Amino acid sequence: VQLQASGGGLVQPGGSLRLSCVVSGLTLDDYAIGWFRQAPGKEREGVSCDSSADDSTYYRDSVKGRFTVTRDSAKNTVYLQMNSLEIADTAVYYCAADRPRSTTTYTGNYYCEVGQLLYDYWGQGTQVTVSS
């Protein structure tokens, strides 16, 4: 199983980037996907996380209305569209995948806020730098 995150780069404040997470060795539709980020000197935090209880996706408050997650199951790829980027968005971004167990499901909020250890697989990260 492999998760390959890409699409990071240097962008000015207010700009946009689209990150991709290509998954191989698993069926994307069977997994809940989360996006996380880690800024220098800070702990890794959840950005956007699928719920395994329903079809909803959680976004942390600071990215709501600016970031959007979409999936292309045919390409086994998840995208994180990031608009109106801010300097505070600078971080290494990671995607992660969890295969929900039939007896236990979690909300996207839970995954993002306290559930990092639930994820079975992690990608290697892609650097996003927002700077003028």
mmCIF file of N, CA and C in Angstrom:
data_model
loop_
_atom_site.group_PDB
_atom_site.id
_atom_site.type_symbol
_atom_site.label_atom_id
_atom_site.label_comp_id
_atom_site.label_asym_id
_atom_site.label_seq_id
_atom_site.Cartn_x
_atom_site.Cartn_y
_atom_site.Cartn_z
ATOM 1 N N VAL A 1 0.846 -1.187 0.000
ATOM 2 C CA VAL A 1 0.000 0.000 0.000
ATOM 3 C C VAL A 1 0.882 1.237 0.000
ATOM 4 N N GLN A 2 0.496 2.193 -0.818
ATOM 5 C CA GLN A 2 1.277 3.419 -0.894
ATOM 6 C C GLN A 2 0.350 4.606 -1.084
ATOM 7 N N LEU A 3 0.633 5.683 -0.359
ATOM 8 C CA LEU A 3 -0.036 6.948 -0.560
ATOM 9 C C LEU A 3 1.013 7.949 -1.016
ATOM 10 N N GLN A 4 0.770 8.592 -2.120
ATOM 11 C CA GLN A 4 1.729 9.525 -2.694
ATOM 12 C C GLN A 4 1.094 10.903 -2.754
ATOM 13 N N ALA A 5 1.543 11.795 -1.883
ATOM 14 C CA ALA A 5 1.041 13.167 -1.889
ATOM 15 C C ALA A 5 1.936 14.033 -2.764
ATOM 16 N N SER A 6 1.322 14.921 -3.515
ATOM 17 C CA SER A 6 2.072 15.829 -4.378
ATOM 18 C C SER A 6 1.260 17.099 -4.597
ATOM 19 N N GLY A 7 1.898 18.057 -5.277
ATOM 20 C CA GLY A 7 1.206 19.282 -5.619
ATOM 21 C C GLY A 7 1.585 20.476 -4.778
ATOM 22 N N GLY A 8 2.426 20.276 -3.811
ATOM 23 C CA GLY A 8 2.851 21.395 -2.992
ATOM 24 C C GLY A 8 3.762 22.338 -3.766
ATOM 25 N N GLY A 9 4.060 23.455 -3.152
ATOM 26 C CA GLY A 9 4.935 24.426 -3.788
ATOM 27 C C GLY A 9 4.913 25.741 -3.058
ATOM 28 N N LEU A 10 5.477 26.740 -3.721
ATOM 29 C CA LEU A 10 5.532 28.098 -3.183
ATOM 30 C C LEU A 10 4.446 28.932 -3.849
ATOM 31 N N VAL A 11 3.647 29.584 -3.048
ATOM 32 C CA VAL A 11 2.551 30.395 -3.580
ATOM 33 C C VAL A 11 2.420 31.660 -2.746
ATOM 34 N N GLN A 12 1.965 32.719 -3.360
ATOM 35 C CA GLN A 12 1.761 33.981 -2.638
ATOM 36 C C GLN A 12 0.459 33.934 -1.847
ATOM 37 N N PRO A 13 0.368 34.734 -0.805
ATOM 38 C CA PRO A 13 -0.902 34.811 -0.066
ATOM 39 C C PRO A 13 -2.050 35.147 -1.005
ATOM 40 N N GLY A 14 -3.155 34.458 -0.809
ATOM 41 C CA GLY A 14 -4.295 34.641 -1.686
ATOM 42 C C GLY A 14 -4.324 33.691 -2.861
ATOM 43 N N GLY A 15 -3.236 32.981 -3.073
ATOM 44 C CA GLY A 15 -3.153 32.058 -4.192
ATOM 45 C C GLY A 15 -3.802 30.718 -3.896
ATOM 46 N N SER A 16 -3.669 29.812 -4.849
ATOM 47 C CA SER A 16 -4.307 28.500 -4.750
ATOM 48 C C SER A 16 -3.322 27.394 -5.103
ATOM 49 N N LEU A 17 -3.570 26.248 -4.525
ATOM 50 C CA LEU A 17 -2.844 25.036 -4.866
ATOM 51 C C LEU A 17 -3.823 23.872 -4.787
ATOM 52 N N ARG A 18 -3.558 22.843 -5.550
ATOM 53 C CA ARG A 18 -4.324 21.614 -5.428
ATOM 54 C C ARG A 18 -3.372 20.475 -5.123
ATOM 55 N N LEU A 19 -3.542 19.887 -3.987
ATOM 56 C CA LEU A 19 -2.747 18.731 -3.613
ATOM 57 C C LEU A 19 -3.447 17.464 -4.071
ATOM 58 N N SER A 20 -2.647 16.496 -4.444
ATOM 59 C CA SER A 20 -3.173 15.197 -4.842
ATOM 60 C C SER A 20 -2.629 14.122 -3.917
ATOM 61 N N CYS A 21 -3.450 13.145 -3.657
ATOM 62 C CA CYS A 21 -3.022 11.974 -2.892
ATOM 63 C C CYS A 21 -3.425 10.751 -3.707
ATOM 64 N N VAL A 22 -2.438 10.152 -4.351
ATOM 65 C CA VAL A 22 -2.688 8.964 -5.160
ATOM 66 C C VAL A 22 -2.455 7.742 -4.297
ATOM 67 N N VAL A 23 -3.445 6.891 -4.227
ATOM 68 C CA VAL A 23 -3.320 5.691 -3.401
ATOM 69 C C VAL A 23 -3.203 4.471 -4.296
ATOM 70 N N SER A 24 -2.377 3.543 -3.893
ATOM 71 C CA SER A 24 -2.203 2.301 -4.638
ATOM 72 C C SER A 24 -2.168 1.145 -3.645
ATOM 73 N N GLY A 25 -2.624 0.000 -4.133
ATOM 74 C CA GLY A 25 -2.635 -1.171 -3.261
ATOM 75 C C GLY A 25 -3.858 -1.287 -2.394
ATOM 76 N N LEU A 26 -4.805 -0.368 -2.571
ATOM 77 C CA LEU A 26 -6.057 -0.453 -1.844
ATOM 78 C C LEU A 26 -7.155 0.161 -2.687
ATOM 79 N N THR A 27 -8.380 -0.101 -2.296
ATOM 80 C CA THR A 27 -9.534 0.453 -2.997
ATOM 81 C C THR A 27 -9.980 1.699 -2.263
ATOM 82 N N LEU A 28 -9.868 2.830 -2.927
ATOM 83 C CA LEU A 28 -10.100 4.107 -2.280
ATOM 84 C C LEU A 28 -11.462 4.180 -1.599
ATOM 85 N N ASP A 29 -12.477 3.642 -2.229
ATOM 86 C CA ASP A 29 -13.827 3.743 -1.680
ATOM 87 C C ASP A 29 -13.990 2.992 -0.358
ATOM 88 N N ASP A 30 -13.052 2.128 -0.038
ATOM 89 C CA ASP A 30 -13.129 1.381 1.225
ATOM 90 C C ASP A 30 -12.467 2.120 2.382
ATOM 91 N N TYR A 31 -11.925 3.308 2.117
ATOM 92 C CA TYR A 31 -11.121 4.000 3.115
ATOM 93 C C TYR A 31 -11.626 5.409 3.387
ATOM 94 N N ALA A 32 -11.456 5.807 4.639
ATOM 95 C CA ALA A 32 -11.658 7.194 5.034
ATOM 96 C C ALA A 32 -10.311 7.895 4.915
ATOM 97 N N ILE A 33 -10.319 9.022 4.232
ATOM 98 C CA ILE A 33 -9.077 9.754 3.962
ATOM 99 C C ILE A 33 -9.011 11.010 4.815
ATOM 100 N N GLY A 34 -7.858 11.263 5.346
ATOM 101 C CA GLY A 34 -7.633 12.489 6.103
ATOM 102 C C GLY A 34 -6.455 13.256 5.541
ATOM 103 N N TRP A 35 -6.534 14.563 5.644
ATOM 104 C CA TRP A 35 -5.419 15.440 5.300
ATOM 105 C C TRP A 35 -4.934 16.101 6.588
ATOM 106 N N PHE A 36 -3.646 16.073 6.793
ATOM 107 C CA PHE A 36 -3.033 16.657 7.974
ATOM 108 C C PHE A 36 -1.894 17.570 7.544
ATOM 109 N N ARG A 37 -1.472 18.417 8.447
ATOM 110 C CA ARG A 37 -0.336 19.273 8.143
ATOM 111 C C ARG A 37 0.497 19.487 9.395
ATOM 112 N N GLN A 38 1.754 19.758 9.153
ATOM 113 C CA GLN A 38 2.663 20.040 10.258
ATOM 114 C C GLN A 38 3.549 21.209 9.887
ATOM 115 N N ALA A 39 3.414 22.265 10.643
ATOM 116 C CA ALA A 39 4.238 23.452 10.454
ATOM 117 C C ALA A 39 5.492 23.317 11.308
ATOM 118 N N PRO A 40 6.551 24.018 10.949
ATOM 119 C CA PRO A 40 7.798 23.933 11.730
ATOM 120 C C PRO A 40 7.557 24.263 13.193
ATOM 121 N N GLY A 41 8.025 23.400 14.070
ATOM 122 C CA GLY A 41 7.912 23.640 15.497
ATOM 123 C C GLY A 41 6.546 23.388 16.084
ATOM 124 N N LYS A 42 5.640 22.875 15.273
ATOM 125 C CA LYS A 42 4.276 22.629 15.755
ATOM 126 C C LYS A 42 3.907 21.164 15.589
ATOM 127 N N GLU A 43 2.892 20.754 16.325
ATOM 128 C CA GLU A 43 2.391 19.405 16.185
ATOM 129 C C GLU A 43 1.576 19.266 14.897
ATOM 130 N N ARG A 44 1.531 18.043 14.438
ATOM 131 C CA ARG A 44 0.715 17.777 13.256
ATOM 132 C C ARG A 44 -0.762 17.945 13.618
ATOM 133 N N GLU A 45 -1.508 18.561 12.724
ATOM 134 C CA GLU A 45 -2.921 18.823 12.985
ATOM 135 C C GLU A 45 -3.780 18.376 11.818
ATOM 136 N N GLY A 46 -5.003 18.028 12.127
ATOM 137 C CA GLY A 46 -5.929 17.618 11.091
ATOM 138 C C GLY A 46 -6.470 18.811 10.330
ATOM 139 N N VAL A 47 -6.498 18.712 9.031
ATOM 140 C CA VAL A 47 -7.014 19.775 8.157
ATOM 141 C C VAL A 47 -8.420 19.419 7.681
ATOM 142 N N SER A 48 -8.551 18.217 7.169
ATOM 143 C CA SER A 48 -9.835 17.764 6.655
ATOM 144 C C SER A 48 -9.872 16.250 6.759
ATOM 145 N N CYS A 49 -10.965 15.714 7.274
ATOM 146 C CA CYS A 49 -11.046 14.280 7.498
ATOM 147 C C CYS A 49 -12.425 13.743 7.135
ATOM 148 N N ASP A 50 -12.424 12.658 6.381
ATOM 149 C CA ASP A 50 -13.673 11.971 6.087
ATOM 150 C C ASP A 50 -14.208 11.324 7.349
ATOM 151 N N SER A 51 -15.514 11.318 7.445
ATOM 152 C CA SER A 51 -16.167 10.525 8.483
ATOM 153 C C SER A 51 -16.298 9.094 7.998
ATOM 154 N N SER A 52 -16.174 8.130 8.898
ATOM 155 C CA SER A 52 -16.457 6.749 8.526
ATOM 156 C C SER A 52 -17.867 6.355 8.964
ATOM 157 N N ALA A 53 -18.581 7.312 9.574
ATOM 158 C CA ALA A 53 -19.950 7.066 10.013
ATOM 159 C C ALA A 53 -20.966 7.448 8.936
ATOM 160 N N ASP A 54 -20.583 8.404 8.104
ATOM 161 C CA ASP A 54 -21.465 8.825 7.010
ATOM 162 C C ASP A 54 -20.598 9.402 5.896
ATOM 163 N N ASP A 55 -21.209 10.122 4.989
ATOM 164 C CA ASP A 55 -20.460 10.629 3.833
ATOM 165 C C ASP A 55 -19.935 12.044 4.036
ATOM 166 N N SER A 56 -19.930 12.513 5.253
ATOM 167 C CA SER A 56 -19.507 13.886 5.491
ATOM 168 C C SER A 56 -17.997 14.003 5.570
ATOM 169 N N THR A 57 -17.544 15.221 5.408
ATOM 170 C CA THR A 57 -16.128 15.553 5.527
ATOM 171 C C THR A 57 -15.990 16.730 6.483
ATOM 172 N N TYR A 58 -15.110 16.592 7.406
ATOM 173 C CA TYR A 58 -14.865 17.639 8.402
ATOM 174 C C TYR A 58 -13.721 18.519 7.935
ATOM 175 N N TYR A 59 -13.867 19.816 8.182
ATOM 176 C CA TYR A 59 -12.802 20.779 7.915
ATOM 177 C C TYR A 59 -12.534 21.557 9.198
ATOM 178 N N ARG A 60 -11.260 21.747 9.502
ATOM 179 C CA ARG A 60 -10.975 22.563 10.674
ATOM 180 C C ARG A 60 -11.427 23.982 10.399
ATOM 181 N N ASP A 61 -11.738 24.707 11.455
ATOM 182 C CA ASP A 61 -12.336 26.028 11.299
ATOM 183 C C ASP A 61 -11.500 26.958 10.437
ATOM 184 N N SER A 62 -10.201 26.904 10.590
ATOM 185 C CA SER A 62 -9.345 27.871 9.901
ATOM 186 C C SER A 62 -9.302 27.674 8.393
ATOM 187 N N VAL A 63 -9.790 26.544 7.892
ATOM 188 C CA VAL A 63 -9.754 26.302 6.444
ATOM 189 C C VAL A 63 -11.146 26.217 5.830
ATOM 190 N N LYS A 64 -12.169 26.253 6.671
ATOM 191 C CA LYS A 64 -13.532 26.171 6.148
ATOM 192 C C LYS A 64 -13.798 27.291 5.152
ATOM 193 N N GLY A 65 -14.409 26.914 4.043
ATOM 194 C CA GLY A 65 -14.709 27.886 3.006
ATOM 195 C C GLY A 65 -13.550 28.149 2.071
ATOM 196 N N ARG A 66 -12.368 27.675 2.414
ATOM 197 C CA ARG A 66 -11.193 27.877 1.558
ATOM 198 C C ARG A 66 -10.675 26.568 0.978
ATOM 199 N N PHE A 67 -10.790 25.484 1.736
ATOM 200 C CA PHE A 67 -10.278 24.180 1.300
ATOM 201 C C PHE A 67 -11.448 23.261 0.980
ATOM 202 N N THR A 68 -11.256 22.430 -0.037
ATOM 203 C CA THR A 68 -12.281 21.467 -0.424
ATOM 204 C C THR A 68 -11.619 20.155 -0.814
ATOM 205 N N VAL A 69 -12.186 19.072 -0.319
ATOM 206 C CA VAL A 69 -11.688 17.740 -0.659
ATOM 207 C C VAL A 69 -12.622 17.090 -1.662
ATOM 208 N N THR A 70 -12.028 16.508 -2.692
ATOM 209 C CA THR A 70 -12.801 15.743 -3.662
ATOM 210 C C THR A 70 -12.087 14.422 -3.925
ATOM 211 N N ARG A 71 -12.843 13.484 -4.480
ATOM 212 C CA ARG A 71 -12.280 12.175 -4.794
ATOM 213 C C ARG A 71 -12.541 11.832 -6.245
ATOM 214 N N ASP A 72 -11.593 11.137 -6.827
ATOM 215 C CA ASP A 72 -11.778 10.527 -8.134
ATOM 216 C C ASP A 72 -11.455 9.049 -7.948
ATOM 217 N N SER A 73 -12.501 8.267 -7.724
ATOM 218 C CA SER A 73 -12.283 6.848 -7.423
ATOM 219 C C SER A 73 -11.673 6.109 -8.602
ATOM 220 N N ALA A 74 -12.002 6.527 -9.807
ATOM 221 C CA ALA A 74 -11.451 5.866 -10.994
ATOM 222 C C ALA A 74 -9.936 6.030 -11.058
ATOM 223 N N LYS A 75 -9.453 7.137 -10.529
ATOM 224 C CA LYS A 75 -8.017 7.392 -10.523
ATOM 225 C C LYS A 75 -7.381 7.062 -9.170
ATOM 226 N N ASN A 76 -8.201 6.587 -8.240
ATOM 227 C CA ASN A 76 -7.707 6.299 -6.884
ATOM 228 C C ASN A 76 -6.971 7.501 -6.298
ATOM 229 N N THR A 77 -7.567 8.660 -6.476
ATOM 230 C CA THR A 77 -6.908 9.899 -6.076
ATOM 231 C C THR A 77 -7.862 10.772 -5.282
ATOM 232 N N VAL A 78 -7.330 11.382 -4.239
ATOM 233 C CA VAL A 78 -8.056 12.366 -3.453
ATOM 234 C C VAL A 78 -7.349 13.703 -3.622
ATOM 235 N N TYR A 79 -8.137 14.750 -3.782
ATOM 236 C CA TYR A 79 -7.588 16.088 -3.993
ATOM 237 C C TYR A 79 -7.940 16.993 -2.822
ATOM 238 N N LEU A 80 -7.017 17.860 -2.501
ATOM 239 C CA LEU A 80 -7.272 18.926 -1.537
ATOM 240 C C LEU A 80 -7.069 20.245 -2.265
ATOM 241 N N GLN A 81 -8.173 20.874 -2.623
ATOM 242 C CA GLN A 81 -8.113 22.173 -3.284
ATOM 243 C C GLN A 81 -8.003 23.244 -2.218
ATOM 244 N N MET A 82 -6.967 24.045 -2.304
ATOM 245 C CA MET A 82 -6.712 25.079 -1.293
ATOM 246 C C MET A 82 -6.736 26.438 -1.970
ATOM 247 N N ASN A 83 -7.692 27.242 -1.602
ATOM 248 C CA ASN A 83 -7.838 28.588 -2.144
ATOM 249 C C ASN A 83 -7.600 29.631 -1.065
ATOM 250 N N SER A 84 -7.377 30.849 -1.496
ATOM 251 C CA SER A 84 -7.168 31.968 -0.558
ATOM 252 C C SER A 84 -6.139 31.600 0.507
ATOM 253 N N LEU A 85 -5.040 31.079 0.051
ATOM 254 C CA LEU A 85 -4.023 30.603 0.984
ATOM 255 C C LEU A 85 -3.457 31.732 1.819
ATOM 256 N N GLU A 86 -3.155 31.369 3.059
ATOM 257 C CA GLU A 86 -2.613 32.331 4.016
ATOM 258 C C GLU A 86 -1.237 31.852 4.471
ATOM 259 N N ILE A 87 -0.454 32.777 4.980
ATOM 260 C CA ILE A 87 0.879 32.417 5.455
ATOM 261 C C ILE A 87 0.791 31.314 6.510
ATOM 262 N N ALA A 88 -0.267 31.339 7.307
ATOM 263 C CA ALA A 88 -0.448 30.331 8.358
ATOM 264 C C ALA A 88 -0.704 28.931 7.808
ATOM 265 N N ASP A 89 -0.970 28.824 6.518
ATOM 266 C CA ASP A 89 -1.185 27.509 5.901
ATOM 267 C C ASP A 89 0.128 26.827 5.545
ATOM 268 N N THR A 90 1.231 27.523 5.707
ATOM 269 C CA THR A 90 2.538 26.950 5.402
ATOM 270 C C THR A 90 2.811 25.748 6.287
ATOM 271 N N ALA A 91 3.081 24.611 5.662
ATOM 272 C CA ALA A 91 3.297 23.375 6.406
ATOM 273 C C ALA A 91 3.620 22.258 5.421
ATOM 274 N N VAL A 92 4.021 21.137 5.964
ATOM 275 C CA VAL A 92 4.073 19.904 5.179
ATOM 276 C C VAL A 92 2.711 19.234 5.318
ATOM 277 N N TYR A 93 2.127 18.907 4.191
ATOM 278 C CA TYR A 93 0.801 18.318 4.159
ATOM 279 C C TYR A 93 0.896 16.819 3.887
ATOM 280 N N TYR A 94 0.120 16.060 4.663
ATOM 281 C CA TYR A 94 0.108 14.614 4.558
ATOM 282 C C TYR A 94 -1.310 14.118 4.300
ATOM 283 N N CYS A 95 -1.410 13.043 3.554
ATOM 284 C CA CYS A 95 -2.687 12.349 3.462
ATOM 285 C C CYS A 95 -2.550 11.008 4.186
ATOM 286 N N ALA A 96 -3.662 10.527 4.677
ATOM 287 C CA ALA A 96 -3.676 9.284 5.435
ATOM 288 C C ALA A 96 -4.962 8.526 5.139
ATOM 289 N N ALA A 97 -4.907 7.220 5.294
ATOM 290 C CA ALA A 97 -6.055 6.372 4.968
ATOM 291 C C ALA A 97 -6.360 5.414 6.111
ATOM 292 N N ASP A 98 -7.639 5.311 6.431
ATOM 293 C CA ASP A 98 -8.105 4.369 7.449
ATOM 294 C C ASP A 98 -9.220 3.510 6.872
ATOM 295 N N ARG A 99 -9.097 2.215 7.065
ATOM 296 C CA ARG A 99 -10.191 1.332 6.658
ATOM 297 C C ARG A 99 -11.108 1.138 7.847
ATOM 298 N N PRO A 100 -12.302 1.684 7.782
ATOM 299 C CA PRO A 100 -13.200 1.580 8.931
ATOM 300 C C PRO A 100 -13.573 0.141 9.252
ATOM 301 N N ARG A 101 -13.641 -0.156 10.547
ATOM 302 C CA ARG A 101 -14.115 -1.456 10.981
ATOM 303 C C ARG A 101 -15.630 -1.392 11.067
ATOM 304 N N SER A 102 -16.289 -2.472 10.706
ATOM 305 C CA SER A 102 -17.747 -2.435 10.611
ATOM 306 C C SER A 102 -18.404 -2.136 11.951
ATOM 307 N N THR A 103 -17.728 -2.458 13.048
ATOM 308 C CA THR A 103 -18.344 -2.288 14.360
ATOM 309 C C THR A 103 -18.088 -0.914 14.960
ATOM 310 N N THR A 104 -17.164 -0.188 14.426
ATOM 311 C CA THR A 104 -16.807 1.110 15.009
ATOM 312 C C THR A 104 -16.603 2.135 13.901
ATOM 313 N N THR A 105 -17.278 3.240 14.014
ATOM 314 C CA THR A 105 -17.103 4.324 13.056
ATOM 315 C C THR A 105 -16.801 5.615 13.810
ATOM 316 N N TYR A 106 -16.227 6.559 13.091
ATOM 317 C CA TYR A 106 -15.811 7.807 13.709
ATOM 318 C C TYR A 106 -16.226 8.978 12.843
ATOM 319 N N THR A 107 -16.499 10.081 13.479
ATOM 320 C CA THR A 107 -16.785 11.292 12.737
ATOM 321 C C THR A 107 -15.489 11.879 12.197
ATOM 322 N N GLY A 108 -15.618 12.734 11.201
ATOM 323 C CA GLY A 108 -14.434 13.405 10.684
ATOM 324 C C GLY A 108 -13.781 14.281 11.737
ATOM 325 N N ASN A 109 -14.592 14.884 12.567
ATOM 326 C CA ASN A 109 -14.073 15.703 13.668
ATOM 327 C C ASN A 109 -13.174 14.866 14.562
ATOM 328 N N TYR A 110 -13.621 13.669 14.893
ATOM 329 C CA TYR A 110 -12.842 12.797 15.779
ATOM 330 C C TYR A 110 -11.523 12.419 15.123
ATOM 331 N N TYR A 111 -11.600 12.028 13.863
ATOM 332 C CA TYR A 111 -10.383 11.651 13.144
ATOM 333 C C TYR A 111 -9.367 12.788 13.182
ATOM 334 N N CYS A 112 -9.837 13.973 12.867
ATOM 335 C CA CYS A 112 -8.919 15.104 12.721
ATOM 336 C C CYS A 112 -8.373 15.588 14.054
ATOM 337 N N GLU A 113 -9.239 15.596 15.060
ATOM 338 C CA GLU A 113 -8.829 16.205 16.324
ATOM 339 C C GLU A 113 -8.037 15.259 17.214
ATOM 340 N N VAL A 114 -8.439 13.979 17.265
ATOM 341 C CA VAL A 114 -7.777 13.056 18.202
ATOM 342 C C VAL A 114 -7.456 11.703 17.585
ATOM 343 N N GLY A 115 -7.788 11.509 16.311
ATOM 344 C CA GLY A 115 -7.731 10.157 15.773
ATOM 345 C C GLY A 115 -6.596 9.838 14.823
ATOM 346 N N GLN A 116 -5.488 10.556 14.915
ATOM 347 C CA GLN A 116 -4.401 10.298 13.970
ATOM 348 C C GLN A 116 -3.912 8.852 14.043
ATOM 349 N N LEU A 117 -3.924 8.280 15.227
ATOM 350 C CA LEU A 117 -3.417 6.918 15.379
ATOM 351 C C LEU A 117 -4.333 5.874 14.753
ATOM 352 N N LEU A 118 -5.539 6.276 14.382
ATOM 353 C CA LEU A 118 -6.458 5.341 13.744
ATOM 354 C C LEU A 118 -6.072 5.019 12.323
ATOM 355 N N TYR A 119 -5.321 5.915 11.702
ATOM 356 C CA TYR A 119 -5.020 5.746 10.281
ATOM 357 C C TYR A 119 -4.026 4.611 10.063
ATOM 358 N N ASP A 120 -4.354 3.804 9.078
ATOM 359 C CA ASP A 120 -3.515 2.649 8.774
ATOM 360 C C ASP A 120 -2.303 3.016 7.931
ATOM 361 N N TYR A 121 -2.481 3.993 7.058
ATOM 362 C CA TYR A 121 -1.418 4.321 6.110
ATOM 363 C C TYR A 121 -1.257 5.832 6.005
ATOM 364 N N TRP A 122 -0.010 6.254 5.789
ATOM 365 C CA TRP A 122 0.314 7.672 5.628
ATOM 366 C C TRP A 122 1.164 7.878 4.388
ATOM 367 N N GLY A 123 0.936 9.008 3.739
ATOM 368 C CA GLY A 123 1.811 9.411 2.653
ATOM 369 C C GLY A 123 3.038 10.117 3.192
ATOM 370 N N GLN A 124 3.928 10.491 2.296
ATOM 371 C CA GLN A 124 5.227 11.026 2.695
ATOM 372 C C GLN A 124 5.223 12.536 2.931
ATOM 373 N N GLY A 125 4.187 13.225 2.532
ATOM 374 C CA GLY A 125 4.112 14.665 2.752
ATOM 375 C C GLY A 125 4.565 15.480 1.566
ATOM 376 N N THR A 126 3.955 16.639 1.425
ATOM 377 C CA THR A 126 4.343 17.583 0.381
ATOM 378 C C THR A 126 4.361 18.976 1.002
ATOM 379 N N GLN A 127 5.388 19.742 0.680
ATOM 380 C CA GLN A 127 5.588 21.044 1.312
ATOM 381 C C GLN A 127 4.745 22.119 0.630
ATOM 382 N N VAL A 128 4.016 22.856 1.436
ATOM 383 C CA VAL A 128 3.286 24.026 0.961
ATOM 384 C C VAL A 128 3.862 25.241 1.672
ATOM 385 N N THR A 129 4.330 26.209 0.901
ATOM 386 C CA THR A 129 4.883 27.432 1.459
ATOM 387 C C THR A 129 4.119 28.617 0.901
ATOM 388 N N VAL A 130 3.539 29.385 1.803
ATOM 389 C CA VAL A 130 2.797 30.576 1.403
ATOM 390 C C VAL A 130 3.610 31.775 1.862
ATOM 391 N N SER A 131 4.080 32.536 0.908
ATOM 392 C CA SER A 131 4.959 33.646 1.239
ATOM 393 C C SER A 131 4.905 34.697 0.146
ATOM 394 N N SER A 132 5.056 35.940 0.557
ATOM 395 C CA SER A 132 5.109 37.029 -0.421
ATOM 396 C C SER A 132 6.556 37.338 -0.788
#
